[in-house]
Amino acid sequence: MVSRPGGARAVTRCDRLGLPPYSDMPDGLYRAYLTPSYASAQYALAEWMREAGMTVRLDSAANLIGRYDGLGDGPALLIGSHIDSVRDGGRYDGPLGIMLGIEAVAALHEAGRRLAYPIEVIAFGDEEGSRFPAAMLTSRAAAGTLDTDLAVIADPSGQSLADALKNYAAKLALPGVTLPPGNIGSFAAARRAPGSTLAYLEAHIEQGPVLEAEGLALGVVTAIAAQHRYAVTVRGQAGHAGTTSMSLRRDALAGAARMVLAAEALARGGAEGLVATVGRMEVLPGAANVVPGEVRFTVDVRAGDDATRDASAGAILDAFAVIARERGLALSSSLLQNLPASPCAPHLINMLDAAMQAEGFASRRLVSGAGHDAMIMAAHCPTAMLFIRCRNGISHNPAEHVEAADADAALRVMLAFMERLQNESAA
Ligand code: HGY
Ligand code: MN
Ligand code: MN
């Protein structure tokens, strides 16, 4: 089924990438950085970028980039989002922003038009952190803010990021895609030259209920919430489930359960917009007839500003320590991810808002509770984000859904924004 260009085709292409071979899950969507499904998705995206009149390349962090030259060869408008997904995720979180970037270029290409500035569409490879313990890896490579030894970061199978990049490069089969000098493997070499990007624009589903509740298709993001993500380990004593009396137990899972409820209670009672989530937990040894001796879990704490995030995360860790002491448990925690709150560029917020109103949409500005590559790219260039309504605000879930008409609306506003950006940069 060939969809007409625009929002419908963008949604259809996201749907297509929701199934094998573009997913590593047989009955759902899981596409992780540098996996076979990631390669298949890059193959399809490269085709669609070329059809839209772009030349296509990989940077040395294996981000896929399509380029549509402008009348001038100054700094480029970068439009993008991420192509990786969470486990059993939705089809639009990430890919929709890439597909709409391709549709915007395709519209210019079909009209035989070139804007004053070049346009690049980028498919970031690892926003979710669903394979390696850190997230936003490849936008941080592009922004030049990831200074870590790639051999130290490893996935659950033990494969290091460095080896995963080498393996990916070795098996690469992307005809018509230009490889970076020195091939794939160096995050440092993926850094976009300072001053080379006019602005970064990301269209993304809201992943929340606000726009739908207010009957709005689109919203302009003013800032992205601050995030802290911790790895927590609770150690007690494993024991026989039948012979260890309750009074003598040091049950790591019972203690961890109290900690989960303490984190929830602190977030519920905290500032507007404060959230805390325990999303992953591992119980060891994990046998039905053994009192758990060790539990490892993650805590994700977010707030509209850094100070609230820091104070709340500190209160949560303090509560954990009290529970551990009361129960004779050992507690350790490490900060996995520290993402400061990231404001979008005021002049781009106003420009996107004006474009939205010029296209007949009511103005609506909102903060993003979800993290995005835009918060990383803010270290490199001014950023703007356009939110698109999604059904029941559901995301990170196969039930994620976006209407083609809303994707069309977003495309219209993106094109109007691009014209305004041209007028501003020509002034
Ligand atoms: O976790 C987030 O907010 C994003 O979806 N990675
Ligand atoms: Mn996303
Ligand atoms: Mn996501």
Short mmCIF file of C-alpha atoms and ligand atoms in Angstrom, two decimals:
data_model
loop_
_atom_site.label_atom_id
_atom_site.label_comp_id
_atom_site.label_asym_id
_atom_site.label_seq_id
_atom_site.Cartn_x
_atom_site.Cartn_y
_atom_site.Cartn_z
CA MET A 1 0.00 0.00 0.00
CA VAL A 2 1.61 3.27 -1.08
CA SER A 3 0.57 6.20 1.12
CA ARG A 4 0.46 9.68 -0.28
CA PRO A 5 3.46 11.76 0.70
CA GLY A 6 3.16 13.62 3.98
CA GLY A 7 1.84 12.57 7.37
CA ALA A 8 0.14 9.40 6.13
CA ARG A 9 3.34 8.10 4.55
CA ALA A 10 5.34 9.03 7.66
CA VAL A 11 2.96 7.02 9.86
CA THR A 12 2.85 4.09 7.41
CA ARG A 13 6.64 3.94 7.34
CA CYS A 14 6.77 3.93 11.15
CA ASP A 15 4.28 1.04 11.08
CA ARG A 16 6.43 -0.84 8.61
CA LEU A 17 9.49 -0.45 10.81
CA GLY A 18 7.48 -1.88 13.71
CA LEU A 19 7.81 -5.45 12.47
CA PRO A 20 10.69 -7.88 11.75
CA PRO A 21 13.27 -7.54 10.23
CA TYR A 22 13.14 -4.03 11.70
CA SER A 23 12.52 -5.42 15.18
CA ASP A 24 14.55 -7.94 17.19
CA MET A 25 11.31 -9.19 18.77
CA PRO A 26 9.10 -11.64 16.81
CA ASP A 27 5.83 -10.29 18.21
CA GLY A 28 6.49 -6.66 19.04
CA LEU A 29 9.01 -3.86 18.63
CA TYR A 30 12.47 -3.90 20.10
CA ARG A 31 15.14 -2.19 18.00
CA ALA A 32 18.41 -1.58 19.80
CA TYR A 33 21.50 0.28 18.70
CA LEU A 34 23.83 -1.67 16.34
CA THR A 35 21.65 -4.81 16.19
CA PRO A 36 20.49 -6.54 12.98
CA SER A 37 17.14 -4.75 13.19
CA TYR A 38 18.99 -1.45 13.48
CA ALA A 39 20.87 -2.24 10.26
CA SER A 40 17.62 -3.15 8.48
CA ALA A 41 16.01 0.08 9.62
CA GLN A 42 19.01 2.09 8.42
CA TYR A 43 18.76 0.36 5.02
CA ALA A 44 15.10 1.38 4.68
CA LEU A 45 15.71 4.94 5.92
CA ALA A 46 18.63 5.40 3.51
CA GLU A 47 16.35 4.39 0.61
CA TRP A 48 13.66 6.85 1.70
CA MET A 49 16.19 9.64 2.22
CA ARG A 50 17.59 9.11 -1.29
CA GLU A 51 14.09 9.07 -2.79
CA ALA A 52 13.59 12.47 -1.15
CA GLY A 53 16.63 13.86 -2.98
CA MET A 54 19.17 13.53 -0.19
CA THR A 55 22.70 12.17 -0.17
CA VAL A 56 23.17 9.75 2.71
CA ARG A 57 26.08 9.09 5.06
CA LEU A 58 26.93 7.48 8.37
CA ASP A 59 28.89 9.32 11.02
CA SER A 60 31.48 7.42 13.02
CA ALA A 61 28.94 6.69 15.79
CA ALA A 62 26.77 4.97 13.15
CA ASN A 63 24.13 7.71 13.10
CA LEU A 64 22.47 7.83 9.67
CA ILE A 65 22.34 11.31 8.12
CA GLY A 66 20.56 12.48 4.95
CA ARG A 67 21.62 15.81 3.46
CA TYR A 68 19.65 18.12 1.16
CA ASP A 69 21.90 20.95 -0.03
CA GLY A 70 20.74 24.54 0.17
CA LEU A 71 21.42 27.55 -2.03
CA GLY A 72 24.16 28.43 0.42
CA ASP A 73 26.53 26.05 2.19
CA GLY A 74 26.39 27.62 5.63
CA PRO A 75 25.19 25.96 8.84
CA ALA A 76 22.51 23.31 8.31
CA LEU A 77 19.09 22.90 9.82
CA LEU A 78 19.22 19.50 11.52
CA ILE A 79 15.90 17.66 11.77
CA GLY A 80 15.82 14.35 13.60
CA SER A 81 14.99 11.97 16.37
CA HIS A 82 15.96 8.40 17.31
CA ILE A 83 15.48 5.11 15.48
CA ASP A 84 16.05 2.85 18.49
CA SER A 85 13.18 1.74 20.75
CA VAL A 86 12.49 0.47 24.25
CA ARG A 87 11.63 -3.22 24.65
CA ASP A 88 8.11 -3.93 23.39
CA GLY A 89 7.80 -0.26 22.55
CA GLY A 90 5.61 1.86 20.36
CA ARG A 91 6.22 2.51 16.67
CA TYR A 92 6.25 6.31 16.72
CA ASP A 93 8.47 7.27 19.67
CA GLY A 94 11.49 8.43 17.67
CA PRO A 95 10.87 7.24 14.09
CA LEU A 96 8.00 9.70 13.51
CA GLY A 97 10.37 12.67 13.90
CA ILE A 98 12.78 11.16 11.38
CA MET A 99 10.02 10.32 8.88
CA LEU A 100 8.58 13.83 9.12
CA GLY A 101 12.06 15.23 8.46
CA ILE A 102 12.24 13.08 5.32
CA GLU A 103 8.73 14.22 4.30
CA ALA A 104 9.69 17.88 4.73
CA VAL A 105 12.69 17.44 2.42
CA ALA A 106 10.63 15.36 -0.02
CA ALA A 107 8.11 18.22 -0.25
CA LEU A 108 10.88 20.69 -1.14
CA HIS A 109 12.47 18.21 -3.55
CA GLU A 110 9.18 17.54 -5.34
CA ALA A 111 8.66 21.30 -5.68
CA GLY A 112 12.20 21.65 -7.03
CA ARG A 113 13.01 24.03 -4.21
CA ARG A 114 16.16 24.60 -2.19
CA LEU A 115 16.20 26.80 0.89
CA ALA A 116 18.98 29.24 1.75
CA TYR A 117 20.47 26.70 4.17
CA PRO A 118 21.26 23.00 3.83
CA ILE A 119 19.01 20.54 5.64
CA GLU A 120 20.20 17.36 7.33
CA VAL A 121 17.91 14.65 8.64
CA ILE A 122 19.51 12.52 11.36
CA ALA A 123 18.42 9.18 12.80
CA PHE A 124 20.11 8.98 16.20
CA GLY A 125 20.98 5.42 17.18
CA ASP A 126 20.61 5.17 20.93
CA GLU A 127 18.27 7.57 22.71
CA GLU A 128 16.56 4.97 24.90
CA GLY A 129 19.60 3.26 26.38
CA SER A 130 17.75 -0.03 25.85
CA ARG A 131 20.87 -2.02 25.05
CA PHE A 132 23.77 -0.29 26.82
CA PRO A 133 23.46 1.09 30.39
CA ALA A 134 23.79 4.72 29.33
CA ALA A 135 21.28 6.51 27.09
CA MET A 136 21.44 9.31 24.50
CA LEU A 137 24.80 7.83 23.45
CA THR A 138 24.84 8.88 19.81
CA SER A 139 23.36 12.35 20.18
CA ARG A 140 26.02 12.92 22.83
CA ALA A 141 28.59 11.75 20.29
CA ALA A 142 27.20 14.25 17.75
CA ALA A 143 27.11 17.04 20.34
CA GLY A 144 30.62 16.13 21.51
CA THR A 145 29.54 15.70 25.14
CA LEU A 146 30.25 12.00 25.65
CA ASP A 147 33.72 11.52 27.01
CA THR A 148 33.94 7.91 28.02
CA ASP A 149 35.93 4.82 27.17
CA LEU A 150 33.68 2.90 24.76
CA ALA A 151 35.31 -0.34 25.87
CA VAL A 152 33.97 0.20 29.39
CA ILE A 153 30.30 0.39 28.37
CA ALA A 154 28.93 -3.15 27.80
CA ASP A 155 25.51 -4.62 27.07
CA PRO A 156 23.94 -7.44 29.20
CA SER A 157 25.69 -10.05 27.04
CA GLY A 158 29.02 -8.44 27.95
CA GLN A 159 29.72 -7.04 24.49
CA SER A 160 31.42 -3.68 24.78
CA LEU A 161 30.21 -0.67 22.82
CA ALA A 162 33.60 -0.55 21.12
CA ASP A 163 33.25 -4.15 19.90
CA ALA A 164 29.62 -3.65 18.90
CA LEU A 165 30.71 -0.74 16.70
CA LYS A 166 33.52 -2.80 15.16
CA ASN A 167 31.15 -5.71 14.45
CA TYR A 168 28.60 -3.36 12.93
CA ALA A 169 31.20 -1.82 10.65
CA ALA A 170 32.42 -5.26 9.61
CA LYS A 171 28.95 -6.44 8.52
CA LEU A 172 27.75 -3.14 7.07
CA ALA A 173 25.78 -3.40 3.82
CA LEU A 174 24.26 -0.01 3.12
CA PRO A 175 24.68 0.62 -0.64
CA GLY A 176 24.86 4.29 -1.57
CA VAL A 177 25.68 5.37 1.99
CA THR A 178 28.98 7.21 2.42
CA LEU A 179 31.06 5.91 5.32
CA PRO A 180 32.93 8.28 7.63
CA PRO A 181 36.69 8.70 7.17
CA GLY A 182 38.27 5.95 9.29
CA ASN A 183 34.95 4.05 9.26
CA ILE A 184 32.66 3.59 12.25
CA GLY A 185 34.00 3.36 15.79
CA SER A 186 35.08 6.71 17.07
CA PHE A 187 32.54 8.72 19.04
CA ALA A 188 34.97 11.61 19.17
CA ALA A 189 35.05 11.77 15.37
CA ALA A 190 31.23 11.90 15.25
CA ARG A 191 31.19 15.33 16.85
CA ARG A 192 29.48 17.87 14.63
CA ALA A 193 31.77 20.85 13.98
CA PRO A 194 30.90 23.71 16.34
CA GLY A 195 28.84 26.32 14.48
CA SER A 196 27.89 23.88 11.71
CA THR A 197 24.25 23.61 12.80
CA LEU A 198 21.78 26.47 12.46
CA ALA A 199 19.17 24.75 14.67
CA TYR A 200 17.97 21.30 15.69
CA LEU A 201 14.25 20.58 15.19
CA GLU A 202 12.63 17.46 16.63
CA ALA A 203 9.00 16.50 16.07
CA HIS A 204 7.90 13.87 18.59
CA ILE A 205 4.71 12.40 20.00
CA GLU A 206 3.87 14.03 23.33
CA GLN A 207 3.89 10.71 25.19
CA GLY A 208 1.46 12.31 27.61
CA PRO A 209 -2.25 13.23 27.83
CA VAL A 210 -2.24 17.04 27.69
CA LEU A 211 -2.80 17.77 23.98
CA GLU A 212 -5.48 15.11 23.62
CA ALA A 213 -7.26 16.29 26.79
CA GLU A 214 -7.36 19.84 25.39
CA GLY A 215 -8.39 18.76 21.89
CA LEU A 216 -5.14 20.00 20.36
CA ALA A 217 -3.10 18.31 17.65
CA LEU A 218 0.19 20.08 18.34
CA GLY A 219 2.18 21.82 21.05
CA VAL A 220 5.51 23.67 21.29
CA VAL A 221 8.00 22.38 23.87
CA THR A 222 9.52 25.06 26.11
CA ALA A 223 11.89 22.81 28.08
CA ILE A 224 12.74 19.16 28.76
CA ALA A 225 12.67 17.88 32.34
CA ALA A 226 15.80 17.12 34.36
CA GLN A 227 16.57 13.42 34.91
CA HIS A 228 18.64 11.36 37.34
CA ARG A 229 18.81 7.59 36.87
CA TYR A 230 20.34 5.37 39.57
CA ALA A 231 21.39 1.74 39.86
CA VAL A 232 20.60 0.54 43.42
CA THR A 233 21.76 -2.70 45.05
CA VAL A 234 20.28 -4.07 48.28
CA ARG A 235 22.10 -6.97 49.97
CA GLY A 236 20.67 -9.12 52.77
CA GLN A 237 21.11 -12.81 53.36
CA ALA A 238 19.84 -15.62 51.17
CA GLY A 239 18.25 -18.44 53.17
CA HIS A 240 16.02 -21.46 53.10
CA ALA A 241 12.40 -20.35 52.62
CA GLY A 242 11.18 -23.14 54.89
CA THR A 243 13.59 -22.98 57.77
CA THR A 244 14.60 -19.31 58.11
CA SER A 245 12.29 -17.80 60.74
CA MET A 246 10.79 -14.43 59.90
CA SER A 247 12.53 -12.71 62.82
CA LEU A 248 15.96 -13.80 61.59
CA ARG A 249 15.54 -12.85 57.98
CA ARG A 250 17.43 -10.15 56.11
CA ASP A 251 15.20 -10.33 53.07
CA ALA A 252 16.60 -8.07 50.34
CA LEU A 253 13.37 -8.11 48.30
CA ALA A 254 11.10 -7.19 51.21
CA GLY A 255 13.43 -4.27 51.91
CA ALA A 256 13.54 -3.26 48.25
CA ALA A 257 9.75 -3.38 48.11
CA ARG A 258 9.57 -0.91 51.01
CA MET A 259 12.02 1.30 49.12
CA VAL A 260 9.91 1.27 45.96
CA LEU A 261 6.85 2.38 47.95
CA ALA A 262 8.93 5.05 49.74
CA ALA A 263 10.08 6.47 46.38
CA GLU A 264 6.50 6.50 45.11
CA ALA A 265 5.22 8.24 48.25
CA LEU A 266 7.92 10.94 48.10
CA ALA A 267 7.19 11.65 44.43
CA ARG A 268 3.42 11.70 44.96
CA GLY A 269 3.88 14.22 47.74
CA GLY A 270 6.49 16.31 45.92
CA ALA A 271 6.49 19.30 43.57
CA GLU A 272 4.21 19.48 40.49
CA GLY A 273 5.79 17.45 37.71
CA LEU A 274 8.06 15.40 40.04
CA VAL A 275 8.08 11.70 39.08
CA ALA A 276 10.00 8.66 40.35
CA THR A 277 9.97 5.23 38.72
CA VAL A 278 11.49 1.85 39.52
CA GLY A 279 11.40 0.30 36.05
CA ARG A 280 13.73 -2.63 36.30
CA MET A 281 14.41 -5.09 39.18
CA GLU A 282 16.50 -8.22 39.44
CA VAL A 283 15.96 -10.60 42.38
CA LEU A 284 18.81 -12.95 43.30
CA PRO A 285 19.17 -15.88 43.45
CA GLY A 286 15.61 -15.82 42.06
CA ALA A 287 14.42 -19.21 43.35
CA ALA A 288 10.95 -19.76 44.79
CA ASN A 289 12.29 -21.51 47.90
CA VAL A 290 15.12 -19.08 48.71
CA VAL A 291 14.85 -15.88 50.72
CA PRO A 292 16.24 -13.23 48.33
CA GLY A 293 19.79 -12.31 49.27
CA GLU A 294 20.30 -9.50 46.75
CA VAL A 295 18.13 -7.16 44.71
CA ARG A 296 19.29 -4.75 42.00
CA PHE A 297 16.94 -2.11 40.69
CA THR A 298 16.88 1.21 38.82
CA VAL A 299 15.33 4.48 39.99
CA ASP A 300 14.47 7.22 37.47
CA VAL A 301 13.76 10.62 39.08
CA ARG A 302 12.58 13.64 37.01
CA ALA A 303 11.51 17.20 37.70
CA GLY A 304 11.01 20.45 35.80
CA ASP A 305 14.25 21.89 37.21
CA ASP A 306 17.62 20.59 38.42
CA ALA A 307 17.23 21.78 42.04
CA THR A 308 13.92 19.94 42.56
CA ARG A 309 15.34 16.83 40.90
CA ASP A 310 18.45 16.87 43.11
CA ALA A 311 16.53 17.50 46.37
CA SER A 312 13.97 14.77 45.59
CA ALA A 313 16.55 12.21 44.53
CA GLY A 314 18.48 12.93 47.74
CA ALA A 315 15.36 12.44 49.86
CA ILE A 316 14.64 9.14 48.10
CA LEU A 317 18.15 7.80 48.69
CA ASP A 318 18.00 8.93 52.34
CA ALA A 319 14.72 7.02 52.77
CA PHE A 320 16.37 3.94 51.28
CA ALA A 321 19.21 4.21 53.80
CA VAL A 322 16.78 4.35 56.75
CA ILE A 323 14.95 1.25 55.50
CA ALA A 324 18.23 -0.59 54.96
CA ARG A 325 19.42 0.25 58.49
CA GLU A 326 16.13 -0.85 60.06
CA ARG A 327 16.34 -4.21 58.27
CA GLY A 328 20.04 -4.93 58.56
CA LEU A 329 20.54 -4.64 54.79
CA ALA A 330 23.55 -3.30 52.89
CA LEU A 331 22.70 -0.55 50.37
CA SER A 332 24.72 0.85 47.49
CA SER A 333 23.73 3.12 44.61
CA SER A 334 25.42 4.72 41.61
CA LEU A 335 24.28 7.52 39.31
CA LEU A 336 23.81 6.04 35.82
CA GLN A 337 22.54 9.14 34.09
CA ASN A 338 22.49 12.83 34.92
CA LEU A 339 20.55 14.95 32.42
CA PRO A 340 20.04 18.60 33.40
CA ALA A 341 16.79 20.31 32.49
CA SER A 342 17.12 21.62 28.96
CA PRO A 343 15.28 24.76 27.80
CA CYS A 344 14.56 25.08 24.07
CA ALA A 345 15.82 28.24 22.34
CA PRO A 346 13.39 31.13 23.01
CA HIS A 347 13.64 32.55 19.47
CA LEU A 348 12.88 29.11 18.02
CA ILE A 349 9.99 28.54 20.44
CA ASN A 350 8.47 31.82 19.26
CA MET A 351 9.16 30.96 15.61
CA LEU A 352 7.57 27.50 15.92
CA ASP A 353 4.61 28.98 17.82
CA ALA A 354 4.13 31.64 15.13
CA ALA A 355 4.33 28.98 12.40
CA MET A 356 1.73 26.91 14.26
CA GLN A 357 -0.67 29.85 14.56
CA ALA A 358 -0.08 30.88 10.92
CA GLU A 359 -1.17 27.34 9.95
CA GLY A 360 -4.37 27.77 11.97
CA PHE A 361 -3.41 25.88 15.14
CA ALA A 362 -3.98 27.29 18.63
CA SER A 363 -0.81 28.17 20.50
CA ARG A 364 0.05 25.68 23.27
CA ARG A 365 3.40 25.55 25.04
CA LEU A 366 4.37 22.75 27.42
CA VAL A 367 7.29 21.12 29.26
CA SER A 368 8.38 17.64 28.22
CA GLY A 369 8.54 15.07 31.04
CA ALA A 370 10.14 12.63 28.59
CA GLY A 371 13.78 12.97 27.64
CA HIS A 372 14.77 13.53 24.03
CA ASP A 373 17.89 13.88 21.91
CA ALA A 374 16.99 17.58 21.75
CA MET A 375 18.16 17.97 25.36
CA ILE A 376 21.60 16.74 24.31
CA MET A 377 21.77 18.74 21.08
CA ALA A 378 21.16 21.93 23.11
CA ALA A 379 24.88 21.78 23.98
CA HIS A 380 25.67 22.07 20.27
CA CYS A 381 23.04 24.41 18.80
CA PRO A 382 19.68 26.12 19.46
CA THR A 383 16.87 23.53 19.66
CA ALA A 384 13.13 23.42 19.02
CA MET A 385 10.62 20.62 19.63
CA LEU A 386 7.14 20.14 18.22
CA PHE A 387 4.81 17.80 20.11
CA ILE A 388 2.17 15.73 18.36
CA ARG A 389 -0.94 14.38 20.09
CA CYS A 390 -0.93 10.63 20.76
CA ARG A 391 -3.90 8.46 21.77
CA ASN A 392 -4.50 8.39 25.55
CA GLY A 393 -0.97 9.75 25.99
CA ILE A 394 0.30 6.17 25.84
CA SER A 395 3.93 5.53 24.89
CA HIS A 396 6.68 2.96 25.51
CA ASN A 397 3.86 0.53 24.83
CA PRO A 398 2.64 -1.27 21.66
CA ALA A 399 -0.67 0.62 22.05
CA GLU A 400 1.14 3.87 21.09
CA HIS A 401 -0.88 5.54 18.31
CA VAL A 402 -0.79 8.75 16.28
CA GLU A 403 -3.30 9.94 13.66
CA ALA A 404 -2.03 10.59 10.11
CA ALA A 405 -3.94 13.90 10.15
CA ASP A 406 -1.95 15.04 13.18
CA ALA A 407 1.29 13.99 11.51
CA ASP A 408 0.19 16.01 8.47
CA ALA A 409 -0.47 18.99 10.72
CA ALA A 410 3.03 18.68 12.18
CA LEU A 411 4.54 18.55 8.67
CA ARG A 412 2.70 21.71 7.65
CA VAL A 413 3.99 23.54 10.74
CA MET A 414 7.53 22.24 10.21
CA LEU A 415 7.54 23.54 6.62
CA ALA A 416 6.17 26.92 7.77
CA PHE A 417 8.88 27.01 10.47
CA MET A 418 11.56 26.25 7.88
CA GLU A 419 10.39 29.16 5.72
CA ARG A 420 10.50 31.50 8.73
CA LEU A 421 13.96 30.24 9.63
CA GLN A 422 15.04 31.05 6.09
CA ASN A 423 13.62 34.56 6.33
CA GLU A 424 15.29 35.07 9.70
CA SER A 425 18.66 33.76 8.53
CA ALA A 426 18.42 35.91 5.36
CA ALA A 427 17.58 39.07 7.38
O1 HGY B 1 13.16 8.03 29.08
C1 HGY B 1 12.78 8.90 28.31
O2 HGY B 1 12.24 9.90 28.71
C2 HGY B 1 12.99 8.75 26.83
O3 HGY B 1 11.88 8.11 26.27
N1 HGY B 1 14.18 7.99 26.56
MN MN B 2 11.65 9.38 22.13
MN MN B 3 11.22 6.86 24.49
#
